Coordinates of C-alpha atoms in Angstrom, one line a residue:
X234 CA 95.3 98.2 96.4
X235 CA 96.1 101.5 98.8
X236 CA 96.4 101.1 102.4
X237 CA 93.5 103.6 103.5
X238 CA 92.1 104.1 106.8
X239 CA 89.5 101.5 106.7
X240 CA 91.7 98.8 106.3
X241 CA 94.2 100.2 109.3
X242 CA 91.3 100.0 111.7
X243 CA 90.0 97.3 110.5
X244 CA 93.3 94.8 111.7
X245 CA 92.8 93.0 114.6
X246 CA 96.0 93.5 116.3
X247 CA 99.8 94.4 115.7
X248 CA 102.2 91.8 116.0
X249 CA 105.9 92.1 116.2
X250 CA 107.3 91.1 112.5
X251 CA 110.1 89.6 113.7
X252 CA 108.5 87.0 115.6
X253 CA 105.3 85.5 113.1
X254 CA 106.3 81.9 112.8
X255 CA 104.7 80.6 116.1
X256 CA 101.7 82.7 115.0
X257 CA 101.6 81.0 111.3
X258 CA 102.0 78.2 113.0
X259 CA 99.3 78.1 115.0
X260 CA 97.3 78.8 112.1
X261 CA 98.5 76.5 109.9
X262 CA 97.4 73.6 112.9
X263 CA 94.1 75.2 112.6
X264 CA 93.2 75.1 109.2
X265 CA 94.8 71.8 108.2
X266 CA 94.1 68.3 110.6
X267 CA 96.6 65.6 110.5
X268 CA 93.9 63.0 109.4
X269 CA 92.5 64.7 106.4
X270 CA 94.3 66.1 103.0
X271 CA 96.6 69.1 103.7
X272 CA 99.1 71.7 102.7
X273 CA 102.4 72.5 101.9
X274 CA 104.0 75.5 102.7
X275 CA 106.9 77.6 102.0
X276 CA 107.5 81.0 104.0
X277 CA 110.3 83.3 103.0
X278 CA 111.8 86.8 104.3
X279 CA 115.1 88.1 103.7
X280 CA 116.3 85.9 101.6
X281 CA 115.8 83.2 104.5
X282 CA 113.2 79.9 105.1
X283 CA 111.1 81.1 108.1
X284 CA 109.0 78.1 107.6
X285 CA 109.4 74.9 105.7
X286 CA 106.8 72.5 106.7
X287 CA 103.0 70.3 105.6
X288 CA 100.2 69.5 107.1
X289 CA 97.6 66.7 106.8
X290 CA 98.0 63.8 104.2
X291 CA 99.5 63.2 101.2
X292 CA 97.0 59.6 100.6
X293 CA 94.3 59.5 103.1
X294 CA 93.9 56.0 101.9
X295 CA 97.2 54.6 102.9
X296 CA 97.5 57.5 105.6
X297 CA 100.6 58.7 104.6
X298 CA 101.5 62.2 105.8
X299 CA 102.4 64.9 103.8
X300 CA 105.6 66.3 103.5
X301 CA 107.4 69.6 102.4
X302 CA 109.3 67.6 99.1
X303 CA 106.0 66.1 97.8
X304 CA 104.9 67.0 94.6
X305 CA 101.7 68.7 93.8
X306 CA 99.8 69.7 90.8
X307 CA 99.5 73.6 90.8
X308 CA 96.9 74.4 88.2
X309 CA 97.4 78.0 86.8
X310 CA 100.3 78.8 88.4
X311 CA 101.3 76.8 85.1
X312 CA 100.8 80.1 83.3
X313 CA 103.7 82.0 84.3
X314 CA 105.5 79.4 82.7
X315 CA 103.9 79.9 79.4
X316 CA 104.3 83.3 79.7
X317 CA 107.9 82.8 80.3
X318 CA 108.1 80.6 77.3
X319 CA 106.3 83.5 74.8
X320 CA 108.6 86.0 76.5
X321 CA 111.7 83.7 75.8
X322 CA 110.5 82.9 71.9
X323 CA 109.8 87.0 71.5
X324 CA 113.5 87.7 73.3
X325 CA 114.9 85.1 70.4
X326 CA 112.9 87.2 67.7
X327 CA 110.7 83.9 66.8
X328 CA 107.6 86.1 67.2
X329 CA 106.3 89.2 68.4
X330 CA 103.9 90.0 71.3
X331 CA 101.8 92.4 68.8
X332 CA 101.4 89.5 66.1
X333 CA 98.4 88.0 65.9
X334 CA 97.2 84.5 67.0
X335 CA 96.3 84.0 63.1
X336 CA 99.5 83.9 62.3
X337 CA 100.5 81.2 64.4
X338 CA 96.9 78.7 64.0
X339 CA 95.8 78.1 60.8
X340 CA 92.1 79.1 60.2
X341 CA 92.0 81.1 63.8
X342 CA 89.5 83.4 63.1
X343 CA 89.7 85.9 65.8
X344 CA 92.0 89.4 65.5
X345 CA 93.4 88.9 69.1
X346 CA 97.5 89.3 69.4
X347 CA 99.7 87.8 71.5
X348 CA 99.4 90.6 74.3
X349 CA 95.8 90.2 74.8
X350 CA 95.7 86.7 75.0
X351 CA 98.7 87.2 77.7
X352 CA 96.7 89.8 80.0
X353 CA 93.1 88.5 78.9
X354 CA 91.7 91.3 77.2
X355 CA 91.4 88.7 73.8
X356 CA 87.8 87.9 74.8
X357 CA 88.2 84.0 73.4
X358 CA 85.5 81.8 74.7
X359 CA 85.7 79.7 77.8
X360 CA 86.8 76.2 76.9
X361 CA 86.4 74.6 80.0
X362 CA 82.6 75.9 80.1
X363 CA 82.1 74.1 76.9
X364 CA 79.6 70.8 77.1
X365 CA 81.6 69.0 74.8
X366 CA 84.6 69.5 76.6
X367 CA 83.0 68.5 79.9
X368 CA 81.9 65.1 79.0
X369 CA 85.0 63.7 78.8
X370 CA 87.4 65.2 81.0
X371 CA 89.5 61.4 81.4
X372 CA 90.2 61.8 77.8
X373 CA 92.8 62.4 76.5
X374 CA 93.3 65.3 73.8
X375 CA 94.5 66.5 71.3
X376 CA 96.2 70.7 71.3
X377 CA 94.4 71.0 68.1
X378 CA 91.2 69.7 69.1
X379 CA 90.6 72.4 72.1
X380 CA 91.9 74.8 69.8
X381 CA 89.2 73.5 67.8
X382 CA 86.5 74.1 70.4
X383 CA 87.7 77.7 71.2
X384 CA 88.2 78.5 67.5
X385 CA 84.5 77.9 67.0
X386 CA 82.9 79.9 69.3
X387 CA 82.1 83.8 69.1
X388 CA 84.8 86.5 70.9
X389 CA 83.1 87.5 74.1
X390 CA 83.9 91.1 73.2
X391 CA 86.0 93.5 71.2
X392 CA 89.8 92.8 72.0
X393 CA 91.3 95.2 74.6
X394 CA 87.9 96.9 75.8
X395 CA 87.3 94.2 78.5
X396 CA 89.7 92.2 81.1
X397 CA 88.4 88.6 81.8
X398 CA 90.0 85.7 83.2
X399 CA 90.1 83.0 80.6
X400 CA 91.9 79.5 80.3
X401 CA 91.2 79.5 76.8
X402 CA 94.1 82.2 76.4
X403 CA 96.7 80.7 77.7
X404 CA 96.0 77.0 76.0
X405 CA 96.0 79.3 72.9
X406 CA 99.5 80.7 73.9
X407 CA 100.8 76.6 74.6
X408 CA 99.7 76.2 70.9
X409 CA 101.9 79.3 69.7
X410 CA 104.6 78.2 71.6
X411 CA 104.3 75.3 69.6
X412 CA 104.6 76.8 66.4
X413 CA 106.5 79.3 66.8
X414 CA 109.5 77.6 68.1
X415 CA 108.9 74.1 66.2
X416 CA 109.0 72.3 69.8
X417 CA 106.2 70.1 72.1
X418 CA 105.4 72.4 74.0
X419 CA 107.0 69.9 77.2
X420 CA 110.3 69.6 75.7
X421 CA 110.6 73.6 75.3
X422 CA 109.9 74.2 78.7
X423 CA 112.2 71.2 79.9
X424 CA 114.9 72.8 77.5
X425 CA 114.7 76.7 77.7
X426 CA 113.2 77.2 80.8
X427 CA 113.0 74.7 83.8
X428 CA 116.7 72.9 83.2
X429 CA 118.6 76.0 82.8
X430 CA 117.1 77.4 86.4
X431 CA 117.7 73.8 87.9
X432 CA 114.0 73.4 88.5
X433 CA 114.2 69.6 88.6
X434 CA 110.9 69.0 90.3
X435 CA 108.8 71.1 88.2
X436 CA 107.7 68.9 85.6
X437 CA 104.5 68.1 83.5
X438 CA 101.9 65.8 84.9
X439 CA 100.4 62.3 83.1
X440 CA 98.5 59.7 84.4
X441 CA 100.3 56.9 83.4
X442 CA 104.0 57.8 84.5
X443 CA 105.1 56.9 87.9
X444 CA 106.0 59.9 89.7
X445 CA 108.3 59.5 93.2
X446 CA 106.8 61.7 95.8
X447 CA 103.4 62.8 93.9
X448 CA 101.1 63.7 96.2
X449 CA 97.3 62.8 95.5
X450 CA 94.3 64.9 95.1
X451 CA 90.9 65.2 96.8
X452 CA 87.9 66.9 96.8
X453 CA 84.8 67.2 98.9
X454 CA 80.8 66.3 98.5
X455 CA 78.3 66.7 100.7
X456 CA 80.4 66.9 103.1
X457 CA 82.9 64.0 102.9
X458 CA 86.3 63.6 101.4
X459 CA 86.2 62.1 98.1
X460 CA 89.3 61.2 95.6
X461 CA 89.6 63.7 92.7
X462 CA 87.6 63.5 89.4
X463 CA 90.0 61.7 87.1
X464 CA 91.1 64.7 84.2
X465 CA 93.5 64.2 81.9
X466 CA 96.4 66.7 82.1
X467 CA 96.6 67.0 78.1
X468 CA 93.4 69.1 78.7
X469 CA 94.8 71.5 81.0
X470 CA 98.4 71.7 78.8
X471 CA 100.0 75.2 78.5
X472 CA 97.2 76.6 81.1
X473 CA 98.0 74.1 84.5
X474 CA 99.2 70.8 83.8
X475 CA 102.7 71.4 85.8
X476 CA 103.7 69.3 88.7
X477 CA 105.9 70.9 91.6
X478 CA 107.1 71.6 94.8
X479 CA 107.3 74.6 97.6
X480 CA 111.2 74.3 96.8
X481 CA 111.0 74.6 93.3
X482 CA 108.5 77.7 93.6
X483 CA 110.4 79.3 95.8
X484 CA 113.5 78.9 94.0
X485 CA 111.8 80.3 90.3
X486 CA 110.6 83.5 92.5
X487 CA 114.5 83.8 93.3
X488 CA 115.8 83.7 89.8
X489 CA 113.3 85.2 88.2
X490 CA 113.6 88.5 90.0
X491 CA 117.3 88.3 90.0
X492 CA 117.1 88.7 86.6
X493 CA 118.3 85.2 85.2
X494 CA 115.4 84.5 83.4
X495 CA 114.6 87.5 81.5
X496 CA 116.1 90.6 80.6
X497 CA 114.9 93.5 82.6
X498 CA 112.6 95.1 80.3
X499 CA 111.2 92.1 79.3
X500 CA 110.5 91.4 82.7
X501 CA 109.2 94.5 84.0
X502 CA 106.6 94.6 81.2
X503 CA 105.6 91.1 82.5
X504 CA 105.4 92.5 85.5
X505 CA 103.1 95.5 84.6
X506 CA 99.0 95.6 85.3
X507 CA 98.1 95.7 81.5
X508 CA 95.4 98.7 80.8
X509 CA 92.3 98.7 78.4
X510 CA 91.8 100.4 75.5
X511 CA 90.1 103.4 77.7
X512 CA 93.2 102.9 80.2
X513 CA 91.9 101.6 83.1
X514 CA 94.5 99.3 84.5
X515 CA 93.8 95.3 84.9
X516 CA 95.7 94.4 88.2
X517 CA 97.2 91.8 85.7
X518 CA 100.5 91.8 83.9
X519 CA 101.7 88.9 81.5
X520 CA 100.9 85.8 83.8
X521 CA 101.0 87.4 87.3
X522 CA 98.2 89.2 89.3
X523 CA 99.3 92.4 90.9
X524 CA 98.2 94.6 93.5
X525 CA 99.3 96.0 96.5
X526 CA 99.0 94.8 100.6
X527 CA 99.8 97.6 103.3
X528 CA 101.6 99.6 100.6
X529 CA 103.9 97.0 99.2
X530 CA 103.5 95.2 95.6
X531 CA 102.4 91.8 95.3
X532 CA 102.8 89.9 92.8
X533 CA 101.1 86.4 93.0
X534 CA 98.9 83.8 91.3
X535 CA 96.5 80.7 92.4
X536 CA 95.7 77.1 91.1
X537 CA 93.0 74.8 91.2
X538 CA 92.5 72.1 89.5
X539 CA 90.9 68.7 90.2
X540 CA 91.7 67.3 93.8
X541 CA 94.2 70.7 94.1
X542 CA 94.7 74.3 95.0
X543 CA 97.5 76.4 95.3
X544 CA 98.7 80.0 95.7
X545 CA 102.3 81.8 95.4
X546 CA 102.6 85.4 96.8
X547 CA 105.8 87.5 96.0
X548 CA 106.0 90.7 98.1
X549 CA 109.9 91.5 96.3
X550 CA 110.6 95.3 97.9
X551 CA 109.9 93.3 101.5
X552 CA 112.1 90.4 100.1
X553 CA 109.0 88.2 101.3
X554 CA 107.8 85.0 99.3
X555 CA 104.9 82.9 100.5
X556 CA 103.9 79.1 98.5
X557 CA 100.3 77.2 99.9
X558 CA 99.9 73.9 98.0
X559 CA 97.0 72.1 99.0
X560 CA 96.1 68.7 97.9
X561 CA 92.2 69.5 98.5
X562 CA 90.4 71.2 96.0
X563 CA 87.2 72.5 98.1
X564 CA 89.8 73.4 101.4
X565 CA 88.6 76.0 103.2
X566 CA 90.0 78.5 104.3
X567 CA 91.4 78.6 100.5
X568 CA 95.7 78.5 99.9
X569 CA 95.1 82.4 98.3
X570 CA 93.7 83.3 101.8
X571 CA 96.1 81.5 104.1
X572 CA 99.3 82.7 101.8
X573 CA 98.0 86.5 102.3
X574 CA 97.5 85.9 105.7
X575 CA 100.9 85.2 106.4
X576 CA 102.1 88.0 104.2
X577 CA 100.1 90.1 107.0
X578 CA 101.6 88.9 110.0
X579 CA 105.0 89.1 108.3
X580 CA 104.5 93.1 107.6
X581 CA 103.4 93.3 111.2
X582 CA 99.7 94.0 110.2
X583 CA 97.8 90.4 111.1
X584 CA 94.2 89.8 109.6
X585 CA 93.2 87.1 112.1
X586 CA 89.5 89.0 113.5
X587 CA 87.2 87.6 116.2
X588 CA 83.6 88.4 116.0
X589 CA 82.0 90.6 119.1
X590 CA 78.9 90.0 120.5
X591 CA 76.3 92.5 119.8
X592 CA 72.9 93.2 121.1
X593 CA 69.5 92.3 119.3
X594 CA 68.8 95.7 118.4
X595 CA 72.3 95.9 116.9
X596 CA 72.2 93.1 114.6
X597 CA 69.0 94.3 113.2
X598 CA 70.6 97.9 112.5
X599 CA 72.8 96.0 109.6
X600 CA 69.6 94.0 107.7
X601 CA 67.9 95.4 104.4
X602 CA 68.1 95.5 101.1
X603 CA 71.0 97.8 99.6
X604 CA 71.2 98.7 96.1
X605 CA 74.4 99.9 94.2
X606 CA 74.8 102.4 91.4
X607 CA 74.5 99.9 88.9
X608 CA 71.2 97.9 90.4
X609 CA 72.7 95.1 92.0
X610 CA 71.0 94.4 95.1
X611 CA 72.6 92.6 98.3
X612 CA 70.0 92.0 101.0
X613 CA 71.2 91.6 105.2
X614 CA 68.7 89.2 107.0
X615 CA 69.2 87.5 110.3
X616 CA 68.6 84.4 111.6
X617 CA 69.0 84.5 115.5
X618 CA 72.4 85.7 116.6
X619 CA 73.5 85.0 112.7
X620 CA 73.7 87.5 109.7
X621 CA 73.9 87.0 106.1
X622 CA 75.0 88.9 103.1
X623 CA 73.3 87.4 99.9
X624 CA 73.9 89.2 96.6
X625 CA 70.3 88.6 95.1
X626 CA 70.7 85.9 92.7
X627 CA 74.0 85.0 93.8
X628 CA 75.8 83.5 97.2
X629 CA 74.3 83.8 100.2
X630 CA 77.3 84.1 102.9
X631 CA 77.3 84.2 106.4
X632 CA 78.8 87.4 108.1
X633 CA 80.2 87.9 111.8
X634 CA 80.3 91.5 112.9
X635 CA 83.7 93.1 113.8
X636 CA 82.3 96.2 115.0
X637 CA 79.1 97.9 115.8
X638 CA 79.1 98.9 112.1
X639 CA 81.3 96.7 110.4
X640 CA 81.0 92.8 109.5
X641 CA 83.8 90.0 108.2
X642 CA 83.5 87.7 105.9
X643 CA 84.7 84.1 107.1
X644 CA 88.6 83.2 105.2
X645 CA 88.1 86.3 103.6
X646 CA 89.4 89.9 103.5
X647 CA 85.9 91.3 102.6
X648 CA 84.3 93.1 104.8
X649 CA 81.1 95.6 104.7
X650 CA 80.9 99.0 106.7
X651 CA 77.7 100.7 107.0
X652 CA 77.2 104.2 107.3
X653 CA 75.0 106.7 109.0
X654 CA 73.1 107.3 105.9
X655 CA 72.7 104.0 105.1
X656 CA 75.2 102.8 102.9
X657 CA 77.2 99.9 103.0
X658 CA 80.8 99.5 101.6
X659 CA 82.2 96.8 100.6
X660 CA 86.2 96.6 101.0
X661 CA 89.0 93.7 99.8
X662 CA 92.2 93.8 101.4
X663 CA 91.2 97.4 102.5
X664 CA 90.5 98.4 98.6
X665 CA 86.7 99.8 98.2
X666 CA 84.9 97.5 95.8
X667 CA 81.0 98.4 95.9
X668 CA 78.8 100.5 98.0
X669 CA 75.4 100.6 98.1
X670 CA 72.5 102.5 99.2
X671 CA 69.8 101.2 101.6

């Protein structure tokens, strides 16, 4: 994303840099209350801890507090670590990133290669949206047997044309790993990629083992706290079945951009938005999301899984490394928000806005029905002093304006400016995303 002048005007206040942890801080207090489940977090700059510290519970049951060493399960931040182990297996010349996945699984039908299964641009089917594989999450299984499931259904579309975020990719990739090195997929890790970088507390989950300092996981319903729905973490494998810590997260973004994990051009490619077959770029390299906040690259990923969510945000030319691991799945604001938060009051430019009071006549101004290029309609209504934004068909969300001509998004960095001629952009992190006509 580029910095532009929408997003400049649109920050509430300047802040010195140097001085953000009593701000983060107070945040943190905020969004996390000692009697419910929490957060961990982890903020760097410099090379220095700014902030090492957790919030809320780590059993709400036996109301023990959370602390920074606890253990949590962080979901698809598990991918970087299969993509690290494909990068390792292509550095040792056991397979190539252009190969195909046929090679690897017998009777895999699809022509996807390695690449596009790394940057999701393979088009493989959704497991996790798969009935079958819903009804019996406590199970058990087998690598072959989601395989199985994914093997079966139809490509989603031609490989390369199309980017879209898929688990199934990266459970494909655990499987290759597999193969290609002639390892479990555990033991390679354990052996060629957490040992070596003295990531002792990064491990893979089960249920049955007894696991010092593992932290448990909750979710909400209907507005109460609830314990996690039991999953098995053989059916997340390769794609986010790791255990870790703030300490351990922090110490793989250290290593791994001081080049002790990969050679450099192995890494940069990693590192790299992947582009489609027409070249329009991704925002995602081999494992990593990547994008830009006030001018600097970020590099960064999120987790959720049952009872957990988690985010880890690399700003490396700032030397800045933020880690949110939350042991409640349905937290709001969410660990991807409250990590980029930080990142903003640590580059000076806080997103921390306060809603104004505006006048009847006002508030109506922003209601309507705007459609964008495509046909997608979003319609503005009001409900006393409250607006909404509801996508037709979609999620109705409440809005709170910043301006006379500008509303926020709650935990969010979306916001939607409307114009004199009666359009309304919509902006993420500063970066235009839709605009439509009323």
């Amino acid at each position: 994303m580029i910095r532009n002048l929408a997003f400049s005007l649109l920050v509430a206040t300047t802040v010195n840099a140097a001085q953000p942890v009593e701000r983060i801080t107070q945040l943190l207090a905020r969004y996390y209350p000692a009697n419910e489940p929490g957060a961990v977090v982890l903020v760097e700059r410099d090379g220095k801890t700014l902030l090492r510290t957790a919030y809320g519970l780590a059993d709400v049951e036996l109301q023990t507090a959370l602390k920074p060493e606890h253990l949590m399960k962080v979901g698809s931040i598990s991918k970087q670590f299969t993509a690290v182990a494909i990068l390792k297996l292509a550095e040792a010349k056991k397979l190539s990133l252009e190969d195909k996945a046929s090679k690897y699984l017998t009777d895999f039908p699809h022509d996807v290669t390695i690449e596009q299964l790394l940057t999701h641009t393979a088009g493989v089917a959704e497991y996790t949206a798969i009935p079958e594989y819903g009804a019996a999450l406590r199970q058990d299984a087998t690598v072959d047997e989601i395989v199985g499931l994914i093997r079966a259904k139809p490509l989603a579309f031609a490989p390369g044309t199309k980017y879209q975020y898929t688990n199934s990719a990266y459970f494909i990739l655990g499987a290759i790993v597999e193969k290609a090195s002639g390892t479990a997929l555990a033991e390679f890790l354990r052996k060629e990629v957490l040992d070596p970088q003295g990531l002792a507390q990064t491990r893979v989950d089960t249920l049955q083992d007894i696991i010092p300092k593992r932290a448990r996981g909750y979710q909400r319903a209907e507005g109460k706290i609830r314990n996690a729905t039991m999953y098995s973490p053989t059916r997340a494998f390769s794609v986010g079945w790791l255990l870790s810590t703030v300490d351990d997260l922090s110490k793989w973004n250290r290593v791994l951009h001081g080049g002790k994990v990969l050679p450099a051009p192995l890494l940069e490619r990693a590192l790299t938005s992947a582009k489609l077959a027409d070249g329009t770029p991704t925002n995602y390299g081999l494992g990593w999301f990547l994008g830009e906040l006030e001018g600097a690259r970020v590099i960064e990923h999120g987790g959720d899984i049952p009872g957990f969510s988690s985010h880890v945000l690399s700003i490396p030319e700032r030397k800045i490394f933020v880690a949110v691991l939350s042991n409640d799945a349905h937290h709001e604001p969410r660990p991807d928000f409250v990590a980029t938060q930080i990142a903003t009051l640590l580059l000076g430019k806080p997103w921390d806005p306060v809603a104004i009071s505006l006048t009847d006549a006002e508030l109506d101004a922003f209601t309507g029905t705007y459609r964008n290029a495509a046909g997608v309609e979003r319609k503005v209504t009001r409900d006393g002093t409250r607006l909404f934004i509801e996508r037709v068909g979609g999620r109705k969300s409440e809005v709170f304006p910043l301006s006379k001509d500008t509303l926020f998004y709650a935990s969010s960095f979306m916001t939607a400016q409307f114009l004199p001629d009666g359009t309304m952009v919509l902006r993420n992190r500063g970066k235009e995303m839709d605009r439509a006509k009323k």
